[in-house]
XYZ file of C-alpha atoms in Angstrom:
743
model
C 41.879 37.601 7.523
C 40.705 38.431 3.994
C 37.188 37.220 4.747
C 36.599 40.154 7.084
C 37.559 42.660 4.403
C 35.201 40.962 1.962
C 32.350 40.894 4.457
C 32.753 44.557 5.429
C 32.126 45.709 1.893
C 29.317 43.302 1.065
C 26.288 45.431 1.884
C 25.490 46.085 -1.751
C 25.554 42.335 -2.373
C 22.794 41.727 0.111
C 24.784 40.209 2.967
C 23.998 42.929 5.516
C 20.724 41.952 7.157
C 20.657 44.641 9.860
C 17.736 47.035 10.325
C 18.325 50.527 11.725
C 16.180 51.402 14.767
C 13.586 54.148 14.484
C 11.815 53.921 17.825
C 9.819 51.766 20.193
C 6.614 53.817 20.436
C 4.679 54.047 17.122
C 4.040 57.547 15.788
C 1.362 58.594 13.328
C 2.099 60.147 9.940
C 0.613 60.318 6.444
C 2.111 59.067 3.183
C 5.462 57.216 3.248
C 6.248 58.351 6.804
C 2.986 56.731 7.869
C 4.636 53.409 7.032
C 7.456 54.292 9.419
C 4.843 54.580 12.151
C 3.737 50.998 11.593
C 7.297 49.683 11.446
C 8.801 51.247 14.603
C 7.987 48.664 17.262
C 8.444 45.759 14.846
C 11.927 46.987 13.892
C 12.978 47.207 17.526
C 11.741 43.658 18.115
C 13.530 42.415 14.995
C 16.811 43.983 16.127
C 16.611 42.403 19.535
C 15.889 38.959 18.124
C 18.978 39.215 15.895
C 21.241 40.049 18.837
C 23.090 36.985 20.083
C 24.850 36.328 23.368
C 28.433 37.490 22.812
C 29.814 35.049 25.367
C 28.376 32.098 23.428
C 29.506 33.535 20.091
C 33.116 33.378 21.302
C 32.984 29.577 21.692
C 33.969 27.780 18.415
C 31.594 24.890 19.183
C 28.689 27.313 19.581
C 29.675 29.061 16.346
C 29.659 25.734 14.478
C 26.322 24.795 16.007
C 24.914 28.105 14.785
C 26.452 27.648 11.325
C 24.766 24.254 10.893
C 21.471 24.998 12.599
C 19.781 25.795 9.280
C 22.289 24.533 6.712
C 24.551 21.575 6.088
C 27.485 23.397 4.508
C 29.116 26.747 5.168
C 32.062 28.805 3.984
C 34.785 30.841 5.671
C 32.857 33.954 4.640
C 29.713 32.677 6.398
C 31.651 32.264 9.647
C 33.323 35.654 9.261
C 29.993 37.369 8.698
C 28.485 35.713 11.782
C 31.450 36.761 13.924
C 31.347 40.301 12.560
C 27.781 40.640 13.817
C 28.311 39.111 17.251
C 31.933 39.400 18.371
C 34.156 42.435 19.163
C 36.324 43.272 16.146
C 39.631 42.737 17.967
C 38.694 39.088 18.653
C 37.363 38.177 15.186
C 40.439 36.950 13.350
C 41.655 34.625 16.085
C 38.213 33.152 16.638
C 37.741 32.570 12.898
C 40.975 30.551 12.785
C 40.000 28.570 15.891
C 36.569 27.790 14.476
C 37.792 26.533 11.104
C 40.584 24.539 12.779
C 38.159 22.864 15.201
C 38.384 19.060 15.261
C 34.690 18.754 14.278
C 35.081 20.731 11.015
C 35.163 18.663 7.808
C 36.542 20.260 4.590
C 34.617 19.255 1.466
C 36.016 18.206 -1.925
C 34.660 18.181 -5.460
C 33.455 14.678 -6.389
C 34.832 14.816 -9.940
C 38.162 16.607 -9.550
C 38.878 15.729 -5.903
C 39.929 19.367 -5.479
C 39.271 21.085 -2.165
C 36.305 23.490 -2.305
C 35.436 26.577 -0.239
C 32.807 24.573 1.673
C 32.864 22.901 5.073
C 30.514 20.791 7.169
C 30.786 19.125 10.586
C 31.254 15.481 11.546
C 27.807 15.369 13.142
C 26.054 16.789 10.080
C 27.924 14.496 7.672
C 27.176 11.416 9.786
C 23.486 12.270 9.972
C 23.209 12.811 6.210
C 25.060 9.571 5.459
C 22.669 7.725 7.778
C 19.706 9.290 5.928
C 21.178 8.037 2.655
C 21.608 4.483 3.995
C 17.995 4.436 5.215
C 16.771 5.732 1.839
C 18.805 3.054 0.021
C 17.182 0.346 2.145
C 13.698 1.633 1.264
C 14.557 1.958 -2.433
C 16.104 -1.525 -2.644
C 13.106 -3.310 -1.140
C 11.296 -5.426 -3.710
C 7.689 -4.501 -4.434
C 5.117 -5.125 -7.172
C 3.181 -3.135 -9.728
C -0.536 -2.730 -9.063
C -2.836 -4.911 -11.212
C -3.813 -3.087 -14.409
C -7.555 -3.241 -13.734
C -7.095 -1.707 -10.255
C -4.621 0.884 -11.468
C -7.177 2.059 -14.020
C -9.574 2.888 -11.184
C -7.206 5.660 -10.188
C -7.639 7.281 -13.578
C -11.413 6.921 -13.723
C -12.953 10.278 -14.608
C -9.564 11.968 -14.939
C -7.647 13.228 -17.941
C -3.938 13.136 -17.219
C -1.379 14.911 -19.369
C 1.584 12.901 -20.644
C 3.863 14.055 -17.808
C 1.131 13.470 -15.207
C 0.618 9.976 -16.629
C 4.363 9.345 -16.367
C 4.297 10.287 -12.668
C 1.217 8.115 -12.130
C 2.834 5.109 -13.834
C 6.030 5.512 -11.778
C 4.077 5.201 -8.522
C 1.469 2.657 -9.666
C 2.806 0.505 -12.485
C 6.533 0.288 -11.705
C 8.169 -1.961 -9.137
C 9.904 0.900 -7.346
C 9.358 1.045 -3.601
C 10.678 4.614 -3.353
C 9.099 6.937 -5.907
C 9.849 10.662 -6.219
C 7.803 13.321 -8.018
C 9.328 16.730 -8.709
C 6.403 19.085 -9.233
C 7.088 22.708 -10.095
C 4.824 25.450 -8.721
C 1.246 25.329 -10.028
C 1.549 22.162 -12.131
C -1.339 20.178 -10.650
C 0.474 17.874 -8.208
C -2.717 17.401 -6.160
C -4.563 16.082 -9.220
C -1.930 13.377 -9.778
C -1.716 12.449 -6.090
C -5.471 11.948 -6.020
C -5.196 9.411 -8.857
C -2.265 7.600 -7.170
C -4.146 7.427 -3.873
C -7.325 6.079 -5.490
C -5.440 3.337 -7.372
C -3.685 2.120 -4.222
C -6.860 2.194 -2.144
C -8.549 0.106 -4.832
C -5.662 -2.376 -4.406
C -6.353 -2.640 -0.634
C -3.485 -0.396 0.403
C -3.905 1.884 3.386
C -2.784 5.301 2.130
C -1.269 7.679 4.685
C -0.620 11.289 3.729
C 2.147 13.056 5.636
C 3.287 16.664 5.503
C 5.874 18.934 7.147
C 3.215 21.477 8.254
C -0.378 21.468 9.461
C -1.395 23.609 6.473
C -0.146 21.040 3.945
C -1.716 18.208 5.976
C -5.077 20.009 5.863
C -4.706 20.422 2.099
C -4.153 16.670 1.770
C -7.352 15.983 3.729
C -9.275 18.364 1.481
C -7.858 16.516 -1.534
C -9.333 13.207 -0.335
C -6.683 11.710 1.956
C -8.746 10.224 4.792
C -5.576 9.701 6.822
C -3.374 12.801 6.749
C -1.250 14.383 9.450
C 2.087 16.067 10.029
C 5.255 13.970 10.064
C 5.915 14.918 13.683
C 2.409 13.927 14.743
C 2.748 10.568 12.990
C 6.150 9.793 14.522
C 4.979 10.552 18.054
C 1.848 8.432 17.509
C 3.959 5.593 16.064
C 6.377 5.653 19.000
C 3.445 5.460 21.423
C 1.781 2.561 19.591
C -1.104 4.585 18.128
C 0.058 4.209 14.494
C 1.170 1.158 12.519
C 2.768 0.649 9.113
C 3.236 -2.522 7.074
C 3.977 -3.615 3.522
C 0.373 -2.833 2.539
C 0.788 0.837 3.483
C 1.553 3.602 1.000
C 3.101 6.679 2.647
C 2.808 9.849 0.568
C 4.876 12.789 1.824
C 3.792 16.078 0.251
C 6.134 19.116 0.175
C 8.983 16.707 0.992
C 11.497 19.434 0.148
C 10.509 21.141 3.404
C 11.578 18.197 5.581
C 14.571 18.771 7.827
C 17.347 16.173 7.849
C 16.755 15.009 11.431
C 13.026 14.595 10.782
C 13.744 12.693 7.540
C 16.078 10.283 9.331
C 13.399 9.419 11.908
C 10.678 9.043 9.255
C 12.816 6.934 6.912
C 13.856 4.709 9.810
C 10.210 3.892 10.605
C 9.380 3.254 6.936
C 12.404 0.987 6.301
C 11.640 -1.091 9.397
C 7.976 -1.526 8.464
C 8.454 -2.328 4.762
C 5.978 0.359 3.662
C 6.038 1.931 0.201
C 7.107 5.587 0.020
C 6.235 8.410 -2.398
C 8.021 11.740 -1.952
C 6.483 14.765 -3.658
C 8.045 18.215 -3.687
C 9.901 20.946 -5.510
C 13.578 21.478 -4.769
C 13.390 25.059 -6.067
C 10.898 26.158 -3.417
C 11.737 26.984 0.184
C 13.360 24.157 2.090
C 12.926 23.436 5.775
C 13.605 25.993 8.471
C 15.825 23.360 10.075
C 18.870 21.925 8.337
C 17.745 20.046 5.216
C 18.228 20.288 1.464
C 18.430 16.538 0.730
C 15.346 16.298 -1.515
C 17.172 17.364 -4.673
C 20.002 14.916 -3.965
C 17.559 12.025 -3.463
C 15.738 12.957 -6.693
C 18.967 12.775 -8.658
C 20.088 9.557 -6.951
C 16.903 7.535 -7.469
C 15.353 9.391 -10.424
C 12.138 11.391 -10.367
C 9.108 12.001 -12.543
C 8.945 15.703 -13.284
C 5.832 17.878 -13.684
C 6.676 21.077 -15.566
C 3.498 22.227 -17.336
C 2.224 25.223 -15.313
C -1.548 25.220 -14.832
C -2.040 27.800 -12.080
C -1.583 30.868 -14.312
C -3.881 31.455 -17.266
C -2.137 34.620 -18.551
C 0.601 33.609 -20.995
C 3.329 35.986 -19.787
C 2.716 35.061 -16.144
C 2.959 31.391 -17.072
C 6.242 32.159 -18.859
C 7.566 33.925 -15.725
C 6.764 30.856 -13.615
C 8.480 28.536 -16.081
C 11.557 30.800 -16.300
C 11.907 30.926 -12.514
C 11.453 27.134 -12.301
C 14.376 26.720 -14.703
C 16.531 29.254 -12.866
C 16.353 31.778 -15.727
C 16.003 34.836 -13.504
C 17.053 37.340 -16.165
C 14.307 36.116 -18.517
C 11.745 36.352 -15.702
C 12.752 39.940 -14.860
C 12.598 40.996 -18.532
C 9.091 39.516 -18.796
C 7.966 41.356 -15.663
C 9.387 44.660 -16.970
C 7.928 44.127 -20.432
C 4.472 43.635 -18.939
C 4.789 46.596 -16.536
C 4.588 44.300 -13.503
C 7.490 45.960 -11.635
C 6.788 49.159 -9.730
C 9.989 51.130 -9.036
C 10.101 53.790 -6.284
C 12.953 55.851 -4.806
C 12.676 54.469 -1.251
C 11.478 51.370 0.571
C 8.847 53.372 2.440
C 7.419 54.633 -0.849
C 7.308 51.030 -2.117
C 5.087 50.149 0.835
C 2.830 53.117 0.121
C 2.638 52.357 -3.614
C 1.742 48.746 -2.858
C -1.060 49.852 -0.531
C -2.423 52.223 -3.160
C -2.657 49.405 -5.698
C -4.168 47.024 -3.144
C -6.741 49.672 -2.188
C -7.762 50.332 -5.792
C -8.012 46.644 -6.688
C -9.951 45.823 -3.535
C -12.439 48.597 -4.341
C -12.997 47.353 -7.903
C -13.005 43.591 -7.169
C -13.754 43.155 -3.463
C -14.728 39.481 -3.683
C -11.537 38.184 -5.306
C -8.698 36.795 -3.173
C -5.506 38.794 -2.780
C -2.355 38.489 -0.722
C 0.618 40.733 0.011
C 3.858 38.751 0.255
C 7.088 39.974 1.795
C 10.212 38.467 3.314
C 10.464 40.286 6.628
C 8.045 40.207 9.544
C 8.663 43.906 10.126
C 7.136 44.618 6.690
C 4.270 42.199 7.334
C 3.332 44.184 10.446
C 3.512 47.525 8.641
C 1.497 46.389 5.616
C -1.146 44.643 7.713
C -1.733 47.865 9.626
C -1.741 49.893 6.413
C -4.478 47.700 4.897
C -6.530 47.965 8.111
C -6.342 51.756 7.886
C -7.768 51.566 4.365
C -10.591 49.239 5.364
C -11.339 51.257 8.504
C -11.640 54.478 6.498
C -14.153 52.763 4.198
C -16.255 51.405 7.039
C -15.392 47.779 6.197
C -14.372 46.867 9.754
C -16.603 46.602 12.806
C -17.259 49.610 15.025
C -15.705 47.943 18.068
C -12.278 46.373 18.343
C -10.818 43.728 20.628
C -7.242 44.436 21.716
C -5.593 41.157 22.676
C -2.196 39.647 23.341
C -0.446 38.056 20.337
C 3.045 36.796 19.609
C 3.656 40.218 18.025
C 2.474 42.207 21.058
C -0.920 43.782 21.825
C -2.945 43.981 18.583
C -6.472 45.202 17.736
C -8.953 43.049 15.768
C -12.444 43.849 14.483
C -15.279 42.113 12.684
C -14.350 41.898 8.996
C -10.615 41.574 9.669
C -8.639 38.987 7.722
C -6.476 36.982 10.117
C -3.957 34.155 10.175
C -3.071 31.684 12.902
C 0.628 31.674 13.813
C 0.648 28.681 16.170
C -1.148 25.375 16.555
C -3.569 24.795 19.429
C -5.014 21.299 19.119
C -7.366 21.855 22.059
C -9.161 24.616 20.130
C -8.616 22.966 16.741
C -6.482 25.849 15.464
C -3.696 25.120 12.982
C -0.680 27.244 12.193
C -0.758 29.042 8.783
C -4.574 28.913 8.448
C -6.217 32.098 7.145
C -9.763 33.366 7.609
C -12.156 36.252 8.291
C -13.552 37.371 11.662
C -17.327 37.192 11.192
C -18.437 38.019 14.729
C -17.031 39.194 18.065
C -19.016 38.541 21.234
C -18.388 41.667 23.320
C -19.298 39.894 26.565
C -17.101 36.822 26.213
C -14.676 38.452 23.710
C -14.790 35.228 21.657
C -14.270 35.554 17.913
C -16.144 33.526 15.300
C -13.776 33.009 12.344
C -14.615 31.550 8.939
C -11.469 29.949 7.514
C -10.649 29.986 3.806
C -11.603 26.298 3.664
C -15.095 27.294 4.980
C -14.530 25.787 8.452
C -15.886 27.814 11.374
C -13.659 28.302 14.425
C -14.507 30.048 17.698
C -11.388 31.536 19.283
C -10.924 32.881 22.798
C -8.155 35.524 22.665
C -7.694 35.138 26.425
C -6.532 31.551 25.838
C -4.756 31.834 22.474
C -2.018 34.282 21.460
C -1.511 33.036 17.892
C -3.676 35.597 16.079
C -2.205 37.912 13.460
C -3.679 40.062 10.713
C -3.609 38.152 7.429
C -3.592 40.749 4.654
C 0.192 40.353 4.351
C 2.331 37.312 5.072
C 5.892 36.087 4.761
C 6.935 34.034 1.740
C 7.180 30.930 3.916
C 3.542 31.251 5.019
C 2.458 31.740 1.395
C 4.123 28.574 0.082
C 1.502 26.168 -1.252
C -1.189 28.867 -1.645
C -3.027 30.011 -4.764
C -4.521 33.539 -4.805
C -6.210 35.600 -7.511
C -3.995 38.666 -7.006
C -0.518 38.823 -5.470
C 1.519 41.895 -4.445
C 5.195 41.139 -3.705
C 7.417 43.558 -1.783
C 10.999 42.986 -2.911
C 13.860 42.844 -0.409
C 17.570 43.003 -1.095
C 18.086 39.879 1.052
C 16.061 37.760 -1.354
C 17.251 34.672 -3.231
C 16.087 32.302 -5.974
C 13.916 30.151 -3.727
C 12.000 32.993 -2.091
C 11.354 34.705 -5.420
C 10.270 31.471 -7.046
C 7.642 30.946 -4.334
C 6.500 34.579 -4.086
C 6.178 35.191 -7.834
C 4.246 31.983 -8.631
C 1.284 32.213 -6.203
C -1.078 34.204 -8.447
C -3.846 33.014 -10.755
C -4.792 36.392 -12.287
C -2.444 39.287 -11.520
C 1.048 39.875 -10.160
C 2.938 43.032 -9.171
C 6.491 43.356 -7.797
C 7.455 46.478 -5.794
C 11.147 47.455 -5.810
C 12.908 50.500 -4.298
C 16.047 52.112 -5.722
C 17.597 52.588 -2.286
C 17.796 48.799 -1.809
C 18.015 47.793 -5.488
C 19.629 50.544 -7.627
C 19.054 48.999 -11.053
C 17.571 46.167 -13.069
C 20.986 44.492 -13.056
C 21.037 44.655 -9.239
C 17.533 43.155 -9.147
C 18.639 40.222 -11.318
C 21.727 39.721 -9.135
C 19.681 39.731 -5.906
C 17.038 37.395 -7.309
C 19.692 34.981 -8.619
C 21.339 34.231 -5.274
C 21.403 30.629 -4.106
C 20.144 30.031 -0.566
C 23.097 27.794 0.373
C 20.833 25.139 1.894
C 22.154 22.161 -0.047
C 23.422 18.890 1.374
C 27.046 17.983 2.078
C 26.411 14.709 0.203
C 27.083 16.408 -3.136
C 30.730 16.649 -2.006
C 33.367 14.138 -0.959
C 35.307 14.206 2.287
C 39.026 13.469 2.452
C 38.143 10.101 3.987
C 35.974 9.268 0.923
C 38.836 10.086 -1.427
C 41.397 8.115 0.544
C 39.141 5.060 0.602
C 38.796 5.118 -3.176
C 42.547 5.533 -3.668
C 43.465 2.737 -1.262
C 44.767 -0.516 -2.653
C 42.376 -3.277 -1.693
C 44.331 -6.209 -0.252
C 42.427 -8.814 1.696
C 43.098 -7.138 5.066
C 41.712 -3.804 3.821
C 38.623 -5.485 2.400
C 38.159 -7.276 5.700
C 38.479 -3.982 7.604
C 35.948 -2.191 5.376
C 33.593 -5.162 5.572
C 33.744 -5.099 9.379
C 33.089 -1.342 9.393
C 30.082 -1.785 7.090
C 28.706 -4.576 9.279
C 29.086 -2.472 12.412
C 27.333 0.447 10.720
C 24.506 -1.843 9.619
C 24.041 -3.107 13.174
C 24.011 0.455 14.533
C 21.407 1.445 11.917
C 19.231 -1.502 12.913
C 19.249 -0.275 16.503
C 18.894 3.407 15.592
C 17.439 5.369 18.495
C 17.175 9.126 18.799
C 15.333 9.613 22.069
C 16.150 13.316 22.169
C 14.000 13.829 19.053
C 10.943 12.666 20.978
C 11.713 14.664 24.081
C 10.341 18.153 24.162
C 9.570 20.619 26.860
C 5.920 21.525 26.759
C 5.641 25.304 26.362
C 4.714 27.015 29.568
C 1.250 28.524 29.522
C 2.326 32.090 30.138
C -0.351 34.371 31.494
C -2.020 36.096 28.559
C -3.071 39.667 29.205
C -6.847 39.880 29.037
C -8.443 41.096 25.807
C -10.047 44.551 25.980
C -12.920 46.138 24.087
C -11.991 49.524 22.586
C -13.436 52.051 20.182
C -11.121 52.618 17.171
C -9.771 56.122 16.574
C -11.329 56.704 13.168
C -9.461 59.974 12.597
C -6.134 58.228 13.041
C -7.079 55.552 10.513
C -7.230 57.648 7.361
C -6.782 55.863 4.051
C -3.090 56.394 3.160
C -3.957 55.965 -0.515
C -5.966 59.214 -0.384
C -3.002 61.329 0.790
C -1.879 64.060 -1.607
C 1.739 65.075 -2.030
C 1.047 68.105 0.124
C -0.334 65.913 2.878
C 2.736 63.718 2.652
C 4.997 66.741 3.062
C 2.920 67.915 5.990
C 3.288 64.467 7.529
C 7.066 64.748 7.193
C 7.242 68.139 8.896
C 4.236 68.151 11.193
C 3.835 67.070 14.776
C 3.770 63.394 15.647
C 0.499 61.945 16.902
C 0.477 59.008 19.325
C -1.742 56.055 18.403
C -2.066 53.334 21.055
C -5.295 51.345 21.673
C -6.691 52.263 25.092
C -8.856 49.967 27.236
C -11.720 52.434 27.625
C -15.218 52.233 26.154
C -15.496 55.381 24.041
C -13.579 57.536 21.568
C -14.183 60.555 23.808
C -12.530 58.826 26.750
C -9.563 57.816 24.602
C -8.912 61.414 23.583
C -9.432 62.565 27.166
C -6.854 60.089 28.445
C -4.285 61.174 25.868
C -4.472 64.732 27.194
C -3.804 63.522 30.737
C -0.803 61.240 30.096
C 1.392 61.456 26.992
C 2.888 57.970 26.599
C 5.754 59.317 24.477
C 6.800 61.660 27.292
C 6.599 58.820 29.830
C 8.617 56.518 27.589
C 11.337 59.137 27.087
C 11.518 59.849 30.808
C 12.000 56.161 31.573
C 14.698 55.858 28.895
C 16.631 58.719 30.523
C 16.748 56.677 33.750
C 16.861 53.246 32.137
C 19.484 51.749 34.440
C 17.580 52.500 37.655
C 14.187 51.668 36.149
C 15.330 48.293 34.772
C 17.068 47.461 38.062
C 13.836 48.139 39.950
C 11.601 46.119 37.625
C 13.790 43.046 37.196
C 14.829 42.839 40.847
C 11.132 42.925 41.792
C 10.498 39.764 39.754
C 13.554 37.898 41.014
C 15.899 38.566 38.069
C 18.897 40.435 39.583
C 21.450 42.549 37.749
C 24.241 40.418 36.189
C 27.401 42.564 36.047
C 29.595 39.818 34.530
C 27.689 39.798 31.226
C 26.813 43.529 31.111
C 28.509 46.362 29.257
C 28.311 50.156 29.169
C 25.585 50.006 26.520
C 23.733 46.868 27.503
C 22.631 45.783 30.973
C 22.007 42.075 31.658
C 19.749 40.444 34.244
C 19.164 36.916 35.527
C 21.554 34.257 36.779
C 22.935 33.624 33.282
C 22.366 37.117 31.932
C 19.580 35.935 29.650
C 17.665 39.236 29.836
C 19.240 42.093 27.847
C 18.349 45.804 28.124
C 19.680 48.400 25.675
C 20.358 51.432 27.881
C 20.193 53.858 24.951
C 16.947 52.784 23.275
C 15.214 51.183 26.264
C 14.572 48.032 24.218
C 14.770 44.709 26.085
C 14.421 40.995 25.420
C 14.434 37.740 27.367
C 16.601 35.355 25.277
C 14.915 32.353 26.923
C 11.518 33.549 25.672
C 11.753 35.935 22.722
C 8.068 36.841 23.044
C 8.982 38.703 26.241
C 10.431 41.835 24.646
C 9.633 45.465 23.947
C 10.236 48.938 25.373
C 10.142 50.374 28.919
C 6.345 50.364 29.167
C 6.263 46.715 28.059
C 8.233 45.857 31.200
C 5.177 46.949 33.114
C 2.531 45.313 30.899
C 4.377 42.043 30.251
C 6.366 41.580 33.447
C 4.180 43.308 36.047
C 0.848 42.386 34.418
C -0.444 45.974 34.289
C -2.980 47.218 31.759
C -1.639 49.901 29.449
C -3.365 52.756 31.286
C -1.996 51.465 34.597
C 1.477 51.137 33.063
C 1.365 54.785 31.936
C 0.329 55.934 35.389
C 2.985 53.754 37.086
C 5.703 54.936 34.687
C 4.729 58.588 35.074
C 4.743 58.253 38.868
C 8.124 56.460 38.889
C 9.657 59.156 36.656
C 8.198 61.944 38.797
C 5.987 63.345 36.030
C 2.784 65.214 36.883
């Protein structure tokens, strides 16, 4: 098939998302190689998470489910690329044909020309999106009234709205539309307008409910004055259980509506249409859409009309404001020229040198203006891990972090934290009042209880027990998705060749004062390549912008009485089904198992290992490239002296290598001891599988392993002992050395 030939040569176009392995055990270096040390374990984890079950990938239905998990439409090339990554080459062509010929696949046609396009969807996806559209039509067609002028004016009391802000305000307050949509570009003051709309409705005796796709956005709504604000999921579960009510005197405001998935939107719209509430959707179709399948916000905006906020207010520097406006309009070339003209792009030969250059600039800026906010933004979690550790090395060398560290279990493995560390929460724990995507600073660590006192950016104080919460992560760097909705003084963006328009639009519009983009020639050879990479569409649009063959045939049909009668009966049946819409599966979820969290440990940081990488000379960098590799692993012992003493007794790198040499026997021993036997049916010469369904995979060459039922259970040979056998790291070293017969 031609698609396979196209895919094979598409690396330079950014389609190849693979990361080459470097190693499981981190190794210490200076300069650019130092960044490799911080990336090793994260790269191995990233590789394992990308690996899919080959048996499932050979089932066309599973392929289609994967294709539409995060998008509504796909192309032949998308399927070919997926199969290339997960299926043996000799089986690709036949499986591609079977997948595209599957009875659930729906070819899509251009609405104007009726010509067949390169895009496909599935019957399930199309039906769900058409149902969403019917629900939205019902909401939009409901009659409503404009607020009385004297009450509407209360919303504007003390505020000065620009002409476009006033237009958005009037749409939601003074028109008779029951479904109002506001398209607000990045940094245009959406919150200011929403505050006025909320106040006017509250003055008119409306109950105003703020909803959001994430806890972070919901918290922002509460800070902006919404007394009732929660996530859409939280609201829907409360509504189903009788703890929430809506009526015609309720205004529902959904912020960041572009991030809503289609399934979530269907459930939310169903509740709103049945209650008669008024709905305001606020978002930006150019920013990141939902992680789940979505992309309908732009279509709804065009269908029902939207007030648009374009005047950027976040940036005060003229050229930065011009960059934001150019990206909002899709003028990527203009944005790149402005960045180059203002020396805001830092070019380096390699990706590792980009990381080092970024850390140098961060270090210098932090030294000169320590009290201003700054954030590093990147696309890949592997880079987040490396940059977070790099910043900690800088702060440690300057004495900005506490003398004692707590090493605790996180979703990214065992990680050390100290007083003064900037952190982020990566999961929600309502019992402790911790919300995903919140950032803050560790102000105090109680060495007896190991509890951390954290001051969040919104000034709230949280006390976290690391023995009961594994959602901590360093917060100096974050992914683009986590940064969406934030405003920082200084932003440092690490470019990736797998970028697209949406991710760049979000990343390059977060700053209020300064912006720097770091690009490497090995991933992006030229300015033209940078423009090409930044101009890519994310492919997350809706199938509703296309016709199906059934749509075309219906329009072309003659309409005798019998046909009209048939279509009328079909419409009536659909209306009845919509009235009785139930999606019980949406409300069913398996509560995550409370896996045993390895106890937090108090350690003394190895200050010598944490030298400021920004102080390294070229000679030091060369020495780091050629010199011996130093092991850096936090040890659960009370003093620096003891740490160094232990490292002379057991070399973890030697133990790890010895276990890798006997990986088959070692893995058999460990997994059989926990009741997960060897599964020969799903194993191969390079990968050994365990468990009844072969859900645990072990790479016999690298020693890397992962449990596909719980991706947090992954790592190298020694992690089998710490995560599966519950051993402390020192005990794992001793066990591994004994098993391998090392003295």
